[in-house]
Backbone as a chain_set.jsonl record, in Angstrom:
{"seq": "LQALREKIADDDVFFRILKTYTAKYRSGTATTADFTALAERISGLDLDAFFHVWLDVPEKPTTW", "coords": {"N": [[-28.462, 47.897, -44.075], [-30.801, 49.357, -44.102], [-30.57, 50.922, -41.812], [-28.463, 52.583, -42.585], [-29.71, 53.902, -44.697], [-31.644, 55.365, -43.285], [-29.948, 56.935, -41.729], [-28.639, 58.508, -43.646], [-30.835, 59.811, -44.697], [-31.901, 60.599, -47.135], [-33.36, 59.434, -49.814], [-32.687, 59.485, -52.556], [-29.916, 59.899, -52.547], [-29.097, 57.661, -51.06], [-29.877, 55.496, -52.755], [-28.341, 56.139, -54.957], [-25.816, 55.59, -53.969], [-25.981, 52.765, -53.708], [-26.436, 51.99, -56.394], [-24.151, 53.005, -57.668], [-22.148, 51.589, -56.335], [-22.761, 48.887, -57.026], [-22.469, 49.017, -59.797], [-19.788, 49.783, -60.084], [-18.341, 47.652, -58.931], [-19.29, 45.397, -60.161], [-18.088, 43.348, -61.723], [-15.995, 42.552, -60.19], [-14.094, 42.451, -57.138], [-14.936, 43.7, -53.961], [-14.306, 45.496, -50.935], [-15.333, 45.922, -47.505], [-14.379, 48.376, -46.69], [-14.23, 49.662, -49.159], [-16.963, 50.015, -49.717], [-17.795, 51.63, -47.524], [-16.229, 53.931, -47.871], [-17.152, 54.824, -50.36], [-19.827, 55.344, -49.713], [-19.504, 57.466, -47.908], [-18.277, 59.355, -49.576], [-20.236, 59.842, -51.584], [-22.49, 60.582, -50.063], [-21.528, 62.719, -48.635], [-21.222, 62.774, -45.952], [-19.709, 62.215, -42.733], [-19.298, 59.094, -41.896], [-17.983, 57.422, -40.202], [-18.294, 56.844, -37.385], [-20.874, 55.779, -37.382], [-20.592, 53.458, -39.06], [-18.689, 52.131, -37.529], [-20.118, 51.419, -35.192], [-22.038, 49.708, -36.312], [-20.525, 47.761, -37.626], [-18.204, 47.001, -36.212], [-18.611, 46.761, -33.461], [-19.489, 44.314, -31.141], [-22.038, 44.025, -29.954], [-25.528, 44.326, -30.688], [-26.619, 47.265, -32.242], [-28.52, 49.817, -30.618], [-29.431, 52.207, -31.357], [-29.039, 54.653, -33.953]], "CA": [[-28.632, 48.911, -45.099], [-31.903, 50.248, -43.725], [-30.035, 51.9, -40.856], [-27.706, 53.55, -43.383], [-30.71, 54.703, -45.415], [-32.218, 56.314, -42.332], [-28.876, 57.862, -41.326], [-28.43, 59.451, -44.745], [-32.098, 60.567, -44.725], [-32.18, 61.09, -48.491], [-33.447, 58.218, -50.62], [-31.961, 59.64, -53.812], [-28.495, 59.691, -52.25], [-28.928, 56.268, -50.656], [-29.946, 54.614, -53.919], [-27.182, 56.446, -55.791], [-24.719, 54.816, -53.382], [-26.136, 51.356, -54.077], [-26.264, 51.834, -57.844], [-22.744, 53.252, -57.984], [-21.387, 50.468, -55.788], [-22.956, 47.676, -57.83], [-21.898, 49.238, -61.135], [-18.333, 49.847, -59.992], [-17.759, 46.376, -58.531], [-20.083, 44.342, -60.788], [-17.259, 42.247, -62.221], [-14.779, 42.446, -59.398], [-14.173, 42.234, -55.708], [-14.951, 44.923, -53.165], [-14.171, 45.306, -49.494], [-16.188, 46.766, -46.683], [-13.797, 49.723, -46.754], [-14.653, 50.247, -50.433], [-18.35, 50.452, -49.578], [-17.917, 52.743, -46.58], [-15.632, 55.119, -48.495], [-18.068, 55.273, -51.396], [-20.992, 55.916, -49.034], [-19.12, 58.777, -47.379], [-18.014, 60.278, -50.689], [-21.482, 60.224, -52.251], [-23.408, 61.257, -49.132], [-20.915, 63.917, -48.068], [-21.287, 62.665, -44.501], [-18.702, 61.437, -42.031], [-20.04, 57.935, -41.409], [-17.061, 56.559, -39.461], [-18.895, 56.389, -36.129], [-22.014, 54.937, -37.751], [-20.116, 52.154, -39.507], [-18.012, 51.478, -36.401], [-21.152, 50.815, -34.34], [-22.721, 48.619, -37.016], [-19.64, 46.729, -38.163], [-17.094, 46.622, -35.346], [-19.044, 46.531, -32.078], [-20.142, 43.001, -31.136], [-23.424, 44.103, -29.528], [-26.469, 44.898, -31.646], [-26.876, 48.687, -31.952], [-29.886, 50.147, -30.179], [-29.772, 53.48, -32.003], [-28.067, 55.11, -34.935]], "C": [[-29.767, 49.872, -44.742], [-31.433, 51.301, -42.726], [-29.239, 52.976, -41.593], [-28.665, 54.473, -44.136], [-31.315, 55.759, -44.505], [-31.19, 57.345, -41.884], [-28.663, 58.924, -42.396], [-29.639, 60.36, -44.917], [-32.39, 61.206, -46.085], [-32.164, 59.871, -49.409], [-32.687, 58.32, -51.93], [-30.47, 59.371, -53.611], [-28.245, 58.229, -51.89], [-28.914, 55.344, -51.872], [-28.842, 54.907, -54.929], [-25.951, 55.695, -55.281], [-24.803, 53.361, -53.836], [-25.901, 51.12, -55.563], [-24.805, 52.025, -58.253], [-21.885, 52.08, -57.532], [-21.531, 49.227, -56.667], [-22.378, 47.84, -59.228], [-20.37, 49.171, -61.098], [-17.71, 48.473, -59.746], [-18.492, 45.171, -59.139], [-19.238, 43.13, -61.183], [-16.0, 42.042, -61.402], [-15.071, 42.174, -57.939], [-14.129, 43.575, -54.985], [-14.812, 44.558, -51.692], [-15.198, 46.165, -48.775], [-15.691, 48.204, -46.727], [-14.156, 50.413, -48.067], [-16.07, 50.796, -50.33], [-18.457, 51.669, -48.672], [-17.334, 54.03, -47.167], [-16.556, 55.686, -49.565], [-19.291, 55.944, -50.775], [-20.674, 57.302, -48.479], [-18.904, 59.787, -48.498], [-19.32, 60.755, -51.319], [-22.408, 60.995, -51.314], [-22.856, 62.581, -48.623], [-20.922, 63.92, -46.549], [-20.088, 61.906, -43.963], [-19.451, 60.286, -41.364], [-19.168, 56.975, -40.599], [-17.694, 55.995, -38.194], [-20.069, 55.454, -36.398], [-21.535, 53.538, -38.142], [-19.39, 51.41, -38.387], [-19.033, 50.744, -35.531], [-21.766, 49.594, -35.025], [-21.793, 47.489, -37.439], [-18.601, 46.199, -37.182], [-17.492, 46.268, -33.918], [-19.838, 45.224, -32.037], [-21.63, 43.041, -30.749], [-24.283, 44.74, -30.623], [-26.727, 46.359, -31.277], [-28.325, 48.9, -31.535], [-30.368, 51.442, -30.822], [-28.702, 53.81, -33.023], [-28.361, 56.529, -35.237]], "O": [[-29.697, 51.063, -45.048], [-31.86, 52.453, -42.796], [-29.335, 54.155, -41.255], [-28.449, 55.683, -44.2], [-31.48, 56.912, -44.904], [-31.532, 58.511, -41.682], [-28.524, 60.106, -42.083], [-29.495, 61.538, -45.244], [-33.054, 62.24, -46.16], [-31.103, 59.342, -49.742], [-32.098, 57.335, -52.375], [-29.843, 58.689, -54.421], [-27.281, 57.629, -52.367], [-28.027, 54.5, -51.997], [-28.447, 54.017, -55.683], [-25.138, 55.221, -56.074], [-23.813, 52.791, -54.294], [-25.238, 50.155, -55.944], [-24.29, 51.286, -59.091], [-21.0, 51.632, -58.26], [-20.536, 48.59, -57.013], [-21.846, 46.881, -59.786], [-19.743, 48.576, -61.974], [-16.654, 48.168, -60.302], [-18.322, 44.046, -58.671], [-19.665, 41.993, -60.982], [-15.043, 41.424, -61.871], [-16.157, 41.726, -57.57], [-13.371, 44.47, -55.359], [-15.158, 43.454, -51.27], [-15.844, 47.024, -49.374], [-16.488, 49.141, -46.794], [-14.364, 51.626, -48.087], [-16.351, 51.901, -50.795], [-19.137, 52.637, -49.013], [-17.899, 55.106, -46.974], [-16.722, 56.902, -49.662], [-19.74, 56.987, -51.25], [-21.498, 58.212, -48.576], [-19.305, 60.944, -48.378], [-19.487, 61.95, -51.56], [-23.043, 61.962, -51.733], [-23.616, 63.464, -48.226], [-20.66, 64.949, -45.925], [-19.519, 61.057, -44.649], [-20.158, 60.49, -40.377], [-19.57, 55.841, -40.34], [-17.633, 54.788, -37.958], [-20.234, 54.447, -35.71], [-22.025, 52.543, -37.606], [-19.47, 50.184, -38.307], [-18.832, 49.582, -35.176], [-21.986, 48.566, -34.386], [-22.247, 46.356, -37.596], [-18.162, 45.057, -37.313], [-16.767, 45.541, -33.24], [-20.769, 45.049, -32.823], [-22.398, 42.178, -31.175], [-23.812, 45.585, -31.384], [-27.023, 46.659, -30.12], [-29.235, 48.242, -32.04], [-31.563, 51.737, -30.829], [-27.585, 53.296, -32.954], [-27.668, 57.144, -36.048]]}, "num_chains": 1, "name": "protein.A"}
């Protein structure tokens, strides 16, 4: 999450993502795709490459 926070570079947007996510899925089930889509929608950024490196690549990322 800290890497995402730094990628977005706007604490207000980052915390809006977290608050929206927890409120929306408080009583239900969410997927990783739900989180990534919400993060992209709220931030207005294309985060596909970022999430790919952090979630799909077996090696630990060295940069983001």
